[in-house]
Amino acid sequence: WDGVFGLGLNISDSPLFNVHAGLLRNFKLPVFSVYLAAHLGEESDITFGGIREDRMESPKDLFYIPVSSPGYWQFKLDDIAVGGKNLNLGCGCKGCCQAVLDTGSSLIMAPSFVYHLLQKKLGVPDTDTPCTNMTDFPDLGFVVSTPNGPYTFNLKPEDYMDRISDGGQDFCWMHMTTVGNTGRGPILVLGMPFLRTFYTLFDMEQQRIGFAKARHNATEGKRTGRDVPMLGCREGCPKFNATK
């Protein structure tokens, strides 16, 4: 790591250290949005002060949910679903079933009891157990409330797990790990597997998060802000140009 570029909502020691708050003062639309590529043939980007409709499968389906606890980009889950069936985790209590979006996490992270429950329900074996004859894994869904009713963020097996072949056998593993106490109670951290699947809009002014199914292999379209390619570059590496 050369450093961390913080885009949290309100966790800086001082407002002066809130990077994106300073940046977004220069834009009429105080938002930033994140698009993560699904494979190496695409480019990821962060758009400051605008929305990339060409990064969505259907821009008209963009919807918002409120931030449940200002600080992180945190929101309330109503349940988790496997194969279209809710697990009935009992998310009705205050402060229960919270999720955080984290562009710095390469995995989905869950409390230990949730991780082991999902591993069992999804039927994904341990990494040292062959899954050669296992071809039918269920969808993994995260259920939220929207102004138009419940919505489930569905991840396909190829979104939340991977498999390789070795010595004539297949081995599978989930893009998921356990997370300890975050100081905010049991929290589900939705990292890259989730953010690759859904184009995500972060609205600082109204403290809400927008979502739409990501469109991959999309052609370039109209841009309403400034895009920054999500690339790391040290001294001596090839230069790249951000969109003006």
Coordinates of C-alpha atoms in Angstrom, one line a residue:
W1 CA 0.0 0.0 0.0
D2 CA 1.2 3.5 -0.8
G3 CA -1.8 5.0 1.0
V4 CA -5.6 5.0 1.4
F5 CA -7.8 7.5 -0.3
G6 CA -10.8 7.9 2.1
L7 CA -14.3 8.3 0.7
G8 CA -16.2 7.6 3.9
L9 CA -19.2 9.8 4.6
N10 CA -18.3 11.2 8.0
I11 CA -15.4 9.4 9.8
S12 CA -12.6 12.0 9.4
D13 CA -11.0 13.5 12.5
S14 CA -11.9 16.9 11.1
P15 CA -14.1 18.1 8.2
L16 CA -10.9 19.5 6.7
F17 CA -9.7 16.0 6.3
N18 CA -12.8 14.8 4.5
V19 CA -11.4 14.3 0.9
H20 CA -14.5 13.9 -1.1
A21 CA -16.4 16.7 0.8
G22 CA -13.6 19.0 -0.3
L23 CA -13.7 17.8 -3.9
L24 CA -17.5 17.8 -4.3
R25 CA -17.7 21.5 -3.3
N26 CA -16.5 22.2 -6.8
F27 CA -19.5 20.4 -8.4
K28 CA -23.1 21.3 -8.8
L29 CA -24.1 17.7 -8.0
P30 CA -22.4 16.7 -4.7
V31 CA -22.2 13.0 -5.5
F32 CA -19.6 10.4 -6.6
S33 CA -20.3 7.1 -8.2
V34 CA -18.4 3.9 -8.5
Y35 CA -18.2 1.4 -11.4
L36 CA -16.0 -1.7 -11.0
A37 CA -15.0 -3.7 -14.0
A38 CA -16.0 -7.4 -14.2
H39 CA -12.8 -8.5 -15.9
L40 CA -9.5 -7.2 -17.2
G41 CA -10.9 -6.1 -20.5
E42 CA -12.9 -3.3 -18.9
E43 CA -11.8 -0.2 -16.9
S44 CA -13.2 0.7 -13.5
D45 CA -13.8 4.4 -12.7
I46 CA -15.0 6.8 -10.0
T47 CA -17.1 9.7 -11.2
F48 CA -17.0 12.9 -9.1
G49 CA -20.0 15.2 -9.4
G50 CA -21.9 13.2 -11.9
I51 CA -23.7 10.0 -13.0
R52 CA -22.7 7.6 -15.7
E53 CA -25.9 6.3 -17.2
D54 CA -24.0 4.2 -19.7
R55 CA -22.6 2.2 -16.8
M56 CA -26.1 1.0 -15.9
E57 CA -28.2 -1.7 -17.5
S58 CA -31.3 0.5 -17.1
P59 CA -30.8 4.1 -15.9
K60 CA -34.6 4.4 -15.2
D61 CA -34.2 1.6 -12.6
L62 CA -31.8 3.7 -10.4
F63 CA -33.2 3.9 -6.9
Y64 CA -32.0 5.3 -3.5
I65 CA -32.0 4.1 0.1
P66 CA -31.1 6.2 3.1
V67 CA -27.9 6.0 5.0
S68 CA -28.9 4.4 8.3
S69 CA -26.0 5.6 10.4
P70 CA -23.9 8.5 9.2
G71 CA -20.2 7.8 9.3
Y72 CA -19.7 4.9 6.9
W73 CA -21.9 4.4 3.8
Q74 CA -24.1 2.2 5.9
F75 CA -27.7 1.0 5.3
K76 CA -30.2 -1.4 6.8
L77 CA -30.8 -4.9 5.4
D78 CA -34.3 -6.5 5.8
D79 CA -32.9 -10.0 5.3
I80 CA -30.6 -12.2 3.3
A81 CA -31.9 -14.6 0.7
V82 CA -30.5 -17.8 -0.8
G83 CA -32.1 -19.1 -4.0
G84 CA -34.8 -16.5 -3.8
K85 CA -35.9 -17.6 -0.3
N86 CA -35.4 -15.2 2.7
L87 CA -33.5 -16.7 5.6
N88 CA -35.7 -14.8 8.1
L89 CA -32.7 -13.5 10.2
G90 CA -34.9 -11.3 12.4
C91 CA -33.9 -7.9 11.1
G92 CA -36.8 -6.0 12.7
C93 CA -34.9 -4.8 15.8
K94 CA -33.3 -1.4 15.9
G95 CA -29.7 -1.3 14.6
C96 CA -29.9 -5.0 13.4
C97 CA -28.7 -6.3 10.0
Q98 CA -26.6 -3.4 9.0
A99 CA -24.4 -3.4 5.8
V100 CA -21.5 -1.1 4.8
L101 CA -20.3 -0.5 1.3
D102 CA -16.5 -0.6 1.1
T103 CA -14.6 0.0 -2.2
G104 CA -11.4 -1.0 -0.3
S105 CA -12.6 -4.5 0.4
S106 CA -11.9 -7.2 -2.2
L107 CA -14.3 -9.6 -0.5
I108 CA -17.7 -9.7 1.2
M109 CA -17.1 -9.8 4.9
A110 CA -19.6 -11.1 7.4
P111 CA -19.8 -11.9 11.2
S112 CA -18.7 -15.5 11.7
F113 CA -22.2 -16.9 12.4
V114 CA -23.5 -15.3 9.2
Y115 CA -20.5 -16.5 7.1
H116 CA -20.9 -20.2 8.2
L117 CA -24.7 -20.0 7.7
L118 CA -24.3 -18.7 4.2
Q119 CA -21.6 -21.3 3.4
K120 CA -24.0 -24.0 4.5
K121 CA -27.0 -22.6 2.7
L122 CA -25.1 -21.9 -0.6
G123 CA -23.5 -25.3 -0.5
V124 CA -20.1 -24.1 -1.3
P125 CA -17.5 -26.6 0.1
D126 CA -14.2 -25.8 1.8
T127 CA -11.4 -24.9 -0.5
D128 CA -9.7 -28.3 0.1
T129 CA -12.8 -30.2 -0.9
P130 CA -13.4 -30.9 -4.6
C131 CA -16.6 -29.4 -6.2
T132 CA -16.1 -31.1 -9.6
N133 CA -19.6 -32.5 -9.7
M134 CA -21.3 -29.5 -8.2
T135 CA -22.7 -27.2 -10.9
D136 CA -25.9 -25.7 -9.6
F137 CA -25.3 -23.1 -6.9
P138 CA -28.1 -20.7 -5.8
D139 CA -28.2 -16.9 -6.0
L140 CA -27.2 -14.9 -3.0
G141 CA -29.5 -11.9 -2.2
F142 CA -29.5 -8.9 0.1
V143 CA -33.0 -7.6 0.8
V144 CA -33.7 -3.9 1.4
S145 CA -36.7 -1.7 1.6
T146 CA -37.3 0.9 -1.1
P147 CA -40.1 3.5 -1.7
N148 CA -41.5 1.0 -4.2
G149 CA -41.3 -2.0 -1.9
P150 CA -38.7 -4.7 -1.1
Y151 CA -35.8 -5.1 -3.5
T152 CA -33.3 -7.9 -3.5
F153 CA -29.7 -7.4 -4.7
N154 CA -29.1 -10.7 -6.3
L155 CA -25.6 -12.1 -6.9
K156 CA -25.2 -15.0 -9.3
P157 CA -22.7 -17.8 -8.3
E158 CA -20.1 -16.3 -10.6
D159 CA -20.4 -13.0 -8.7
Y160 CA -19.9 -14.4 -5.2
M161 CA -17.6 -17.5 -5.8
D162 CA -14.8 -18.8 -8.0
R163 CA -13.6 -22.1 -9.1
I164 CA -10.4 -23.5 -10.6
S165 CA -9.4 -26.9 -12.1
D166 CA -6.4 -28.7 -10.8
G167 CA -5.3 -32.2 -11.5
G168 CA -8.6 -33.1 -13.2
Q169 CA -10.7 -31.8 -10.2
D170 CA -12.5 -28.5 -9.6
F171 CA -12.1 -26.5 -6.4
C172 CA -14.5 -23.8 -5.3
W173 CA -14.4 -20.9 -2.8
M174 CA -16.6 -18.0 -1.9
H175 CA -15.4 -14.4 -2.3
M176 CA -16.3 -14.0 1.4
T177 CA -14.5 -14.0 4.8
T178 CA -15.3 -13.3 8.4
V179 CA -15.0 -10.0 10.1
G180 CA -14.7 -9.3 13.8
N181 CA -16.2 -6.6 15.9
T182 CA -16.2 -3.3 14.0
G183 CA -17.4 -1.2 17.0
R184 CA -20.8 -0.8 15.4
G185 CA -22.2 -4.2 16.2
P186 CA -22.5 -7.1 13.7
I187 CA -22.0 -5.6 10.2
L188 CA -21.9 -7.1 6.7
V189 CA -19.2 -5.4 4.6
L190 CA -20.1 -5.4 0.9
G191 CA -16.9 -5.1 -1.1
M192 CA -15.9 -5.8 -4.7
P193 CA -18.1 -8.8 -5.5
F194 CA -21.2 -6.6 -4.7
L195 CA -19.8 -3.4 -6.2
R196 CA -18.9 -5.1 -9.5
T197 CA -22.6 -6.2 -9.8
F198 CA -24.2 -2.9 -9.0
Y199 CA -23.3 0.6 -10.1
T200 CA -23.3 2.6 -6.9
L201 CA -24.0 6.3 -6.4
F202 CA -23.0 8.1 -3.1
D203 CA -25.0 11.2 -2.3
M204 CA -23.3 13.1 0.4
E205 CA -25.7 16.0 0.7
Q206 CA -28.9 13.9 1.0
Q207 CA -27.1 11.1 2.9
R208 CA -28.4 8.4 0.6
I209 CA -27.0 5.7 -1.7
G210 CA -28.2 5.0 -5.3
F211 CA -28.1 1.6 -7.0
A212 CA -28.6 0.2 -10.5
K213 CA -27.5 -3.1 -12.0
A214 CA -24.1 -2.5 -13.6
R215 CA -23.8 -2.7 -17.4
H216 CA -20.6 -4.5 -18.4
N217 CA -18.8 -4.2 -21.7
A218 CA -20.7 -0.9 -22.2
T219 CA -19.8 1.5 -24.9
E220 CA -18.7 5.0 -23.9
G221 CA -21.7 7.3 -23.3
K222 CA -22.5 10.8 -22.0
R223 CA -20.6 11.9 -18.9
T224 CA -22.0 14.4 -16.5
G225 CA -19.0 14.7 -14.1
R226 CA -15.3 14.0 -14.0
D227 CA -14.1 10.4 -14.3
V228 CA -11.0 9.0 -12.6
P229 CA -9.7 5.7 -13.8
M230 CA -9.2 3.4 -10.9
L231 CA -5.5 2.6 -11.5
G232 CA -2.5 2.7 -9.3
C233 CA 0.7 4.2 -10.7
R234 CA 4.1 4.6 -9.1
E235 CA 7.0 6.5 -10.5
G236 CA 8.2 5.1 -13.9
C237 CA 4.9 3.3 -14.8
P238 CA 3.0 4.3 -18.0
K239 CA 1.0 7.5 -17.7
F240 CA -2.7 7.7 -18.1
N241 CA -5.2 10.5 -18.6
A242 CA -8.3 11.1 -16.6
T243 CA -11.4 12.3 -18.5
K244 CA -11.7 16.0 -18.6

